[in-house]
């Protein structure tokens, strides 16, 4: 029997070195996990929320420029480059003032975006104040750290408002093009949020950088804009409680993987798609789904290399710690069913379009909160629950 990647990529001769309070979400989860991926290589975008924004089907150059500057402030604050952060904040203010009308014009409801932009302008004041205060303290002092922490918190809130702004620019009637032969598979139109709770069977805590937590909580944004079939399949399975009480089946420092049900089947057993067919034990199979930058929609049932476009970048890459990929047999593009993985690999070694994953496996989402828990998740840990907390209405099920 074939192994399911990520279960076998390291052994493949084609690959060089392996594979690719009440307990709330771990504070700073995504932000800290970005640094876990690597402490260097800032040219690689490791920010899952930034990658999700870049994957939105919008066309507004002004908001993209402002986003780059705003995201740069976070990096400057994290590196204590206070003067650079102050300059970045000044530039963001300039964008909000001079380019606001052009940004609102791209929104489905311009008045809604006017309100978001106005709120962002107001929130620049506490950011400016925190950065100015940090500048007055001795480098490396506790006072400087506290001021920069406040700046980081405000900047994080501004990025969330940026996400709201960009999502409001997606045309109301936008649908990612999917060939009609896949209409008998679930599809997700847009983003959905899934929250997952994991525990250890013996009741032991999750040790994250020396801090113990009784359970791991992950919040994931599932991306139906760039992988509508894969994302739709995952969201439907979550709604069916398919992953509840399921054990983690692989954790080796490169990936955390699950999705194989008990019994002989390798995936979810259900009536198959007429075009893709069923697996050996009746599994509903999915077509490999890859969205290449510049294309109008995903391509199906083939890898980028087999399509003669090796090295081209995908719309959403495996460059963020906790990127979610769909597992399949190594040599069969249409063998994925329900198994998926979170990638824990060093993103400096996997820039978009230059690694062994992009274009071979679809990214269908990212962990946006609690990603640091993944380092403490081990084989045998159990998914207590997985719930769709937003976007369930965007799941389109096949007509019976």
Short mmCIF file of C-alpha atoms in Angstrom, two decimals:
data_model
loop_
_atom_site.label_atom_id
_atom_site.label_comp_id
_atom_site.label_asym_id
_atom_site.label_seq_id
_atom_site.Cartn_x
_atom_site.Cartn_y
_atom_site.Cartn_z
CA UNK A 1 0.00 0.00 0.00
CA UNK A 2 1.19 3.51 -0.70
CA UNK A 3 2.05 5.81 2.16
CA UNK A 4 0.27 9.08 2.59
CA UNK A 5 2.44 12.15 2.37
CA UNK A 6 3.38 13.65 4.74
CA UNK A 7 4.00 10.14 5.99
CA UNK A 8 6.55 9.17 3.37
CA UNK A 9 8.10 12.19 1.70
CA UNK A 10 11.35 11.96 3.63
CA UNK A 11 11.99 8.44 2.34
CA UNK A 12 11.34 9.35 -1.26
CA UNK A 13 14.46 9.46 -3.44
CA UNK A 14 13.08 12.56 -5.12
CA UNK A 15 13.50 14.59 -1.93
CA UNK A 16 16.75 15.59 -0.40
CA UNK A 17 16.25 15.79 3.33
CA UNK A 18 12.89 14.88 4.60
CA UNK A 19 9.44 16.33 4.59
CA UNK A 20 8.45 18.12 3.68
CA UNK A 21 -6.74 32.06 31.82
CA UNK A 22 -9.23 29.30 31.36
CA UNK A 23 -6.99 27.95 28.76
CA UNK A 24 -7.49 30.50 26.07
CA UNK A 25 -5.46 30.55 22.89
CA UNK A 26 -1.76 30.65 23.71
CA UNK A 27 -0.86 34.31 23.96
CA UNK A 28 0.96 35.54 20.89
CA UNK A 29 0.56 32.13 19.27
CA UNK A 30 0.86 33.04 15.62
CA UNK A 31 3.32 35.85 16.23
CA UNK A 32 5.60 33.64 18.32
CA UNK A 33 5.28 30.74 15.92
CA UNK A 34 6.49 32.94 13.07
CA UNK A 35 9.74 33.29 14.95
CA UNK A 36 9.80 29.56 15.76
CA UNK A 37 9.95 28.79 12.09
CA UNK A 38 13.27 30.60 12.02
CA UNK A 39 15.04 33.50 13.60
CA UNK A 40 16.34 34.77 10.28
CA UNK A 41 15.32 35.05 6.64
CA UNK A 42 12.92 37.95 6.98
CA UNK A 43 12.42 38.00 3.22
CA UNK A 44 10.19 34.94 3.54
CA UNK A 45 6.65 35.89 4.53
CA UNK A 46 5.90 33.70 7.56
CA UNK A 47 2.80 35.55 8.73
CA UNK A 48 -0.32 33.38 8.19
CA UNK A 49 -2.73 36.28 8.35
CA UNK A 50 -0.68 38.26 5.84
CA UNK A 51 -0.60 35.24 3.53
CA UNK A 52 -4.37 34.88 3.81
CA UNK A 53 -4.81 38.56 2.92
CA UNK A 54 -2.49 38.19 -0.06
CA UNK A 55 -4.61 35.26 -1.20
CA UNK A 56 -7.81 37.31 -1.33
CA UNK A 57 -9.27 37.91 -4.82
CA UNK A 58 -9.02 41.70 -4.69
CA UNK A 59 -7.33 44.29 -6.86
CA UNK A 60 -6.41 47.43 -4.95
CA UNK A 61 -2.79 48.53 -5.12
CA UNK A 62 -3.21 51.14 -2.38
CA UNK A 63 -4.30 48.69 0.29
CA UNK A 64 -1.53 46.26 -0.67
CA UNK A 65 1.08 49.00 -0.27
CA UNK A 66 -0.35 50.05 3.07
CA UNK A 67 -0.42 46.43 4.22
CA UNK A 68 3.28 45.99 3.44
CA UNK A 69 4.13 49.08 5.49
CA UNK A 70 1.87 48.13 8.39
CA UNK A 71 3.25 44.59 8.51
CA UNK A 72 6.77 46.03 8.49
CA UNK A 73 6.02 47.89 11.73
CA UNK A 74 5.49 44.55 13.48
CA UNK A 75 8.88 43.34 12.32
CA UNK A 76 10.53 46.59 13.37
CA UNK A 77 8.93 46.49 16.82
CA UNK A 78 9.97 42.87 17.28
CA UNK A 79 13.55 43.80 16.38
CA UNK A 80 13.51 46.98 18.52
CA UNK A 81 14.04 49.15 15.45
CA UNK A 82 11.95 51.88 17.01
CA UNK A 83 12.95 54.68 14.65
CA UNK A 84 12.02 52.54 11.65
CA UNK A 85 8.69 51.66 13.27
CA UNK A 86 7.96 55.35 13.88
CA UNK A 87 8.68 56.10 10.22
CA UNK A 88 6.44 53.20 9.17
CA UNK A 89 3.60 54.49 11.35
CA UNK A 90 3.99 57.91 9.74
CA UNK A 91 3.69 56.33 6.30
CA UNK A 92 0.59 54.34 7.30
CA UNK A 93 -1.03 57.56 8.49
CA UNK A 94 -0.24 59.03 5.10
CA UNK A 95 -1.87 56.11 3.32
CA UNK A 96 -4.99 56.35 5.48
CA UNK A 97 -5.32 60.07 4.83
CA UNK A 98 -4.47 60.28 1.14
CA UNK A 99 -5.48 56.85 -0.19
CA UNK A 100 -8.52 56.16 1.99
CA UNK A 101 -11.09 57.16 -0.65
CA UNK A 102 -9.39 54.97 -3.27
CA UNK A 103 -9.47 52.03 -0.87
CA UNK A 104 -13.13 52.52 0.09
CA UNK A 105 -14.06 52.73 -3.58
CA UNK A 106 -13.01 49.09 -4.00
CA UNK A 107 -15.34 47.88 -1.24
CA UNK A 108 -18.73 46.29 -1.75
CA UNK A 109 -20.06 48.77 0.83
CA UNK A 110 -17.86 51.90 0.71
CA UNK A 111 -19.48 53.39 3.81
CA UNK A 112 -18.52 50.30 5.84
CA UNK A 113 -14.91 50.64 4.75
CA UNK A 114 -14.97 54.36 5.53
CA UNK A 115 -15.79 53.36 9.10
CA UNK A 116 -12.95 50.82 9.23
CA UNK A 117 -10.46 53.35 7.87
CA UNK A 118 -11.63 55.97 10.35
CA UNK A 119 -11.17 53.54 13.24
CA UNK A 120 -7.69 52.66 11.97
CA UNK A 121 -6.78 56.35 11.94
CA UNK A 122 -7.91 56.64 15.56
CA UNK A 123 -5.85 53.60 16.55
CA UNK A 124 -2.72 55.12 15.06
CA UNK A 125 -2.66 57.56 18.01
CA UNK A 126 -1.91 54.95 20.73
CA UNK A 127 0.59 53.29 18.37
CA UNK A 128 2.43 56.59 17.89
CA UNK A 129 2.37 57.22 21.64
CA UNK A 130 3.78 53.79 22.53
CA UNK A 131 6.56 54.06 19.95
CA UNK A 132 7.46 57.59 21.05
CA UNK A 133 7.59 56.44 24.66
CA UNK A 134 9.80 53.47 23.82
CA UNK A 135 12.20 55.86 22.12
CA UNK A 136 12.74 57.75 25.39
CA UNK A 137 13.87 54.72 27.40
CA UNK A 138 17.25 53.05 27.54
CA UNK A 139 17.72 50.32 24.96
CA UNK A 140 16.97 46.93 26.50
CA UNK A 141 15.28 48.32 29.61
CA UNK A 142 12.04 46.95 31.09
CA UNK A 143 10.38 50.29 30.37
CA UNK A 144 11.30 50.03 26.69
CA UNK A 145 10.03 46.47 26.53
CA UNK A 146 6.68 47.39 28.08
CA UNK A 147 6.23 50.30 25.68
CA UNK A 148 7.08 48.10 22.70
CA UNK A 149 4.67 45.43 23.96
CA UNK A 150 1.91 48.06 23.91
CA UNK A 151 2.94 49.09 20.40
CA UNK A 152 2.88 45.45 19.28
CA UNK A 153 -0.62 44.97 20.71
CA UNK A 154 -1.96 48.06 18.92
CA UNK A 155 -0.26 47.06 15.68
CA UNK A 156 -1.84 43.59 15.93
CA UNK A 157 -5.26 45.19 16.27
CA UNK A 158 -4.58 47.37 13.25
CA UNK A 159 -3.71 44.29 11.19
CA UNK A 160 -7.02 42.68 12.16
CA UNK A 161 -8.79 45.82 10.96
CA UNK A 162 -6.75 45.59 7.78
CA UNK A 163 -8.05 42.05 7.29
CA UNK A 164 -11.62 43.31 7.72
CA UNK A 165 -10.95 46.05 5.19
CA UNK A 166 -9.49 43.73 2.56
CA UNK A 167 -12.17 41.09 2.99
CA UNK A 168 -14.77 43.83 2.36
CA UNK A 169 -13.16 44.37 -1.05
CA UNK A 170 -13.98 40.87 -2.31
CA UNK A 171 -16.77 41.23 -4.90
CA UNK A 172 -20.10 39.99 -3.54
CA UNK A 173 -20.61 37.66 -6.49
CA UNK A 174 -17.04 36.28 -6.55
CA UNK A 175 -16.75 32.51 -6.99
CA UNK A 176 -13.45 30.72 -7.42
CA UNK A 177 -13.76 28.88 -10.76
CA UNK A 178 -14.16 25.13 -10.21
CA UNK A 179 -14.78 22.71 -13.12
CA UNK A 180 -18.36 21.36 -13.10
CA UNK A 181 -17.21 17.75 -12.77
CA UNK A 182 -16.45 18.48 -9.11
CA UNK A 183 -19.92 19.78 -8.31
CA UNK A 184 -20.59 16.48 -6.50
CA UNK A 185 -17.98 17.39 -3.87
CA UNK A 186 -18.34 19.94 -1.04
CA UNK A 187 -16.96 23.40 -1.81
CA UNK A 188 -16.16 26.35 0.45
CA UNK A 189 -16.81 29.82 -0.97
CA UNK A 190 -14.56 32.11 1.02
CA UNK A 191 -13.02 31.74 4.47
CA UNK A 192 -14.24 29.71 7.43
CA UNK A 193 -12.88 29.53 10.97
CA UNK A 194 -12.34 26.21 12.76
CA UNK A 195 -11.42 25.94 16.43
CA UNK A 196 -9.89 22.74 17.71
CA UNK A 197 -9.12 21.49 21.24
CA UNK A 198 -6.55 18.76 21.90
CA UNK A 199 -5.64 16.90 25.10
CA UNK A 200 -3.17 14.26 26.14
CA UNK A 201 -4.72 10.89 26.99
CA UNK A 202 -2.93 10.67 30.35
CA UNK A 203 -4.00 14.16 31.38
CA UNK A 204 -0.46 15.51 31.16
CA UNK A 205 -0.05 19.18 30.25
CA UNK A 206 1.23 20.66 27.00
CA UNK A 207 4.68 22.09 27.76
CA UNK A 208 5.25 25.14 25.56
CA UNK A 209 8.55 26.84 26.24
CA UNK A 210 8.43 25.83 29.89
CA UNK A 211 4.79 26.85 30.48
CA UNK A 212 2.22 24.11 31.07
CA UNK A 213 -1.30 24.17 29.61
CA UNK A 214 -3.98 21.54 30.32
CA UNK A 215 -5.12 21.57 26.69
CA UNK A 216 -4.06 22.87 23.31
CA UNK A 217 -6.37 25.27 21.49
CA UNK A 218 -5.93 26.06 17.82
CA UNK A 219 -7.83 28.57 15.72
CA UNK A 220 -7.53 28.01 11.98
CA UNK A 221 -8.72 29.99 8.99
CA UNK A 222 -9.74 27.62 6.20
CA UNK A 223 -9.23 29.10 2.74
CA UNK A 224 -11.94 28.39 0.19
CA UNK A 225 -10.77 31.18 -2.09
CA UNK A 226 -7.62 29.27 -3.09
CA UNK A 227 -8.62 25.66 -2.42
CA UNK A 228 -12.43 25.52 -2.55
CA UNK A 229 -12.78 21.75 -2.94
CA UNK A 230 -10.13 20.80 -0.38
CA UNK A 231 -11.35 23.39 2.10
CA UNK A 232 -14.97 22.42 1.55
CA UNK A 233 -14.18 18.78 2.20
CA UNK A 234 -12.40 19.65 5.46
CA UNK A 235 -15.17 21.93 6.73
CA UNK A 236 -17.83 19.34 5.93
CA UNK A 237 -15.88 16.68 7.86
CA UNK A 238 -15.51 19.04 10.82
CA UNK A 239 -19.26 19.63 10.78
CA UNK A 240 -19.81 15.87 10.75
CA UNK A 241 -17.56 15.58 13.86
CA UNK A 242 -15.29 13.30 11.85
CA UNK A 243 -12.13 14.49 13.62
CA UNK A 244 -13.61 14.49 17.14
CA UNK A 245 -11.93 11.92 19.44
CA UNK A 246 -9.36 11.18 16.73
CA UNK A 247 -5.73 10.70 17.73
CA UNK A 248 -2.76 12.50 16.27
CA UNK A 249 -1.12 9.90 14.05
CA UNK A 250 2.23 11.51 13.33
CA UNK A 251 4.41 14.09 15.04
CA UNK A 252 8.07 14.13 14.11
CA UNK A 253 9.17 17.75 14.22
CA UNK A 254 8.36 18.29 10.55
CA UNK A 255 4.62 17.71 10.51
CA UNK A 256 1.74 16.92 12.82
CA UNK A 257 -0.72 14.72 10.96
CA UNK A 258 -4.09 13.07 11.51
CA UNK A 259 -7.25 12.14 9.61
CA UNK A 260 -7.13 8.35 9.25
CA UNK A 261 -10.22 6.76 10.80
CA UNK A 262 -10.11 3.49 12.71
CA UNK A 263 -10.34 0.41 10.53
CA UNK A 264 -8.89 -0.48 7.17
CA UNK A 265 -9.91 2.69 5.34
CA UNK A 266 -7.28 5.39 4.86
CA UNK A 267 -9.86 8.17 4.74
CA UNK A 268 -13.48 9.20 4.89
CA UNK A 269 -15.81 6.55 3.46
CA UNK A 270 -18.72 8.07 1.53
CA UNK A 271 -20.26 8.08 -1.95
CA UNK A 272 -17.44 9.19 -4.26
CA UNK A 273 -17.21 11.88 -6.87
CA UNK A 274 -18.06 10.49 -10.30
CA UNK A 275 -15.00 12.11 -11.84
CA UNK A 276 -12.45 11.14 -9.16
CA UNK A 277 -13.82 7.84 -7.92
CA UNK A 278 -13.34 5.92 -4.69
CA UNK A 279 -10.31 4.59 -2.86
CA UNK A 280 -9.43 0.98 -2.17
CA UNK A 281 -11.78 0.79 0.79
CA UNK A 282 -14.53 3.10 -0.39
CA UNK A 283 -12.89 6.38 0.56
CA UNK A 284 -14.24 9.53 -1.03
CA UNK A 285 -11.22 10.90 -2.88
CA UNK A 286 -10.38 14.47 -3.79
CA UNK A 287 -8.64 15.81 -6.89
CA UNK A 288 -5.30 17.46 -6.26
CA UNK A 289 -6.04 21.21 -6.22
CA UNK A 290 -3.27 23.74 -6.92
CA UNK A 291 -3.75 27.47 -7.51
CA UNK A 292 -0.79 29.05 -9.31
CA UNK A 293 -0.21 32.78 -9.05
CA UNK A 294 -1.49 34.53 -12.16
CA UNK A 295 -4.03 31.85 -13.02
CA UNK A 296 -7.76 32.58 -12.90
CA UNK A 297 -8.50 29.50 -10.83
CA UNK A 298 -6.98 26.30 -9.44
CA UNK A 299 -5.77 23.51 -11.66
CA UNK A 300 -6.77 19.97 -10.81
CA UNK A 301 -5.40 16.43 -10.80
CA UNK A 302 -1.81 17.42 -11.55
CA UNK A 303 1.21 18.96 -9.86
CA UNK A 304 2.96 22.11 -11.03
CA UNK A 305 5.91 20.03 -12.21
CA UNK A 306 3.74 17.62 -14.19
CA UNK A 307 2.04 20.64 -15.72
CA UNK A 308 5.44 21.86 -16.92
CA UNK A 309 5.54 24.89 -14.62
CA UNK A 310 7.93 23.76 -11.91
CA UNK A 311 9.19 26.58 -9.69
CA UNK A 312 6.18 28.86 -10.15
CA UNK A 313 4.64 30.22 -6.95
CA UNK A 314 1.24 29.29 -5.63
CA UNK A 315 -1.29 31.82 -4.37
CA UNK A 316 -0.88 30.57 -0.77
CA UNK A 317 2.45 28.90 0.09
CA UNK A 318 3.88 26.57 2.72
CA UNK A 319 5.90 29.36 4.32
CA UNK A 320 4.07 29.85 7.64
CA UNK A 321 4.56 27.67 10.70
CA UNK A 322 1.32 25.70 10.99
CA UNK A 323 0.37 25.86 7.32
CA UNK A 324 -2.27 23.20 6.67
CA UNK A 325 -1.74 20.76 3.82
CA UNK A 326 -3.78 17.87 2.41
CA UNK A 327 -2.09 14.48 2.59
CA UNK A 328 -2.12 12.01 -0.28
CA UNK A 329 -0.21 9.04 -1.65
CA UNK A 330 3.09 10.14 -3.04
CA UNK A 331 2.59 9.15 -6.66
CA UNK A 332 -1.19 9.53 -6.98
CA UNK A 333 -2.41 13.15 -7.10
CA UNK A 334 -6.04 12.16 -6.54
CA UNK A 335 -5.60 9.96 -3.47
CA UNK A 336 -6.31 12.46 -0.68
CA UNK A 337 -9.47 11.88 1.36
CA UNK A 338 -9.45 13.13 4.97
CA UNK A 339 -5.85 13.10 6.19
CA UNK A 340 -4.19 16.48 6.65
CA UNK A 341 -1.09 17.90 8.29
CA UNK A 342 0.25 21.02 9.93
CA UNK A 343 3.71 21.91 8.64
CA UNK A 344 6.38 22.69 11.25
CA UNK A 345 9.27 23.08 8.85
CA UNK A 346 11.75 25.96 8.67
CA UNK A 347 10.22 28.41 6.23
CA UNK A 348 13.62 29.87 5.36
CA UNK A 349 14.25 26.59 3.58
CA UNK A 350 10.85 26.62 1.90
CA UNK A 351 10.20 29.99 0.23
CA UNK A 352 7.21 30.15 -2.07
CA UNK A 353 7.72 28.20 -5.28
CA UNK A 354 11.19 26.99 -4.24
CA UNK A 355 10.41 24.03 -2.00
CA UNK A 356 9.23 20.45 -2.28
CA UNK A 357 5.69 21.22 -1.15
CA UNK A 358 4.26 24.17 -3.07
CA UNK A 359 2.61 22.94 -6.22
CA UNK A 360 2.56 19.32 -5.04
CA UNK A 361 0.21 19.62 -2.09
CA UNK A 362 -2.55 22.19 -1.56
CA UNK A 363 -2.44 24.68 1.30
CA UNK A 364 -6.04 24.94 2.48
CA UNK A 365 -5.60 27.02 5.61
CA UNK A 366 -3.35 28.36 8.35
CA UNK A 367 -3.28 28.30 12.14
CA UNK A 368 -3.78 31.95 13.16
CA UNK A 369 -3.94 31.47 16.95
CA UNK A 370 -2.26 28.85 19.11
CA UNK A 371 0.32 27.66 16.58
CA UNK A 372 2.96 27.33 19.30
CA UNK A 373 0.98 24.44 20.73
CA UNK A 374 1.93 22.36 17.69
CA UNK A 375 5.48 21.97 19.00
CA UNK A 376 4.05 20.17 22.05
CA UNK A 377 1.51 18.01 20.20
CA UNK A 378 2.66 14.37 20.07
CA UNK A 379 1.48 11.16 18.49
CA UNK A 380 -1.42 9.79 20.49
CA UNK A 381 -2.73 13.16 21.66
CA UNK A 382 -6.46 13.39 21.01
CA UNK A 383 -8.60 15.96 19.22
CA UNK A 384 -11.32 16.51 21.82
CA UNK A 385 -13.40 18.68 19.52
CA UNK A 386 -13.29 20.56 16.23
CA UNK A 387 -15.96 23.16 15.51
CA UNK A 388 -16.73 25.57 12.67
CA UNK A 389 -17.17 28.89 14.46
CA UNK A 390 -17.51 31.15 11.43
CA UNK A 391 -18.24 30.70 7.74
CA UNK A 392 -20.40 27.57 7.92
CA UNK A 393 -22.86 29.31 5.65
CA UNK A 394 -20.18 29.46 2.96
CA UNK A 395 -20.05 25.67 2.66
CA UNK A 396 -21.84 24.49 -0.48
CA UNK A 397 -22.86 20.83 -0.32
CA UNK A 398 -23.60 18.71 -3.41
CA UNK A 399 -27.21 18.46 -4.47
CA UNK A 400 -28.59 15.06 -3.58
#
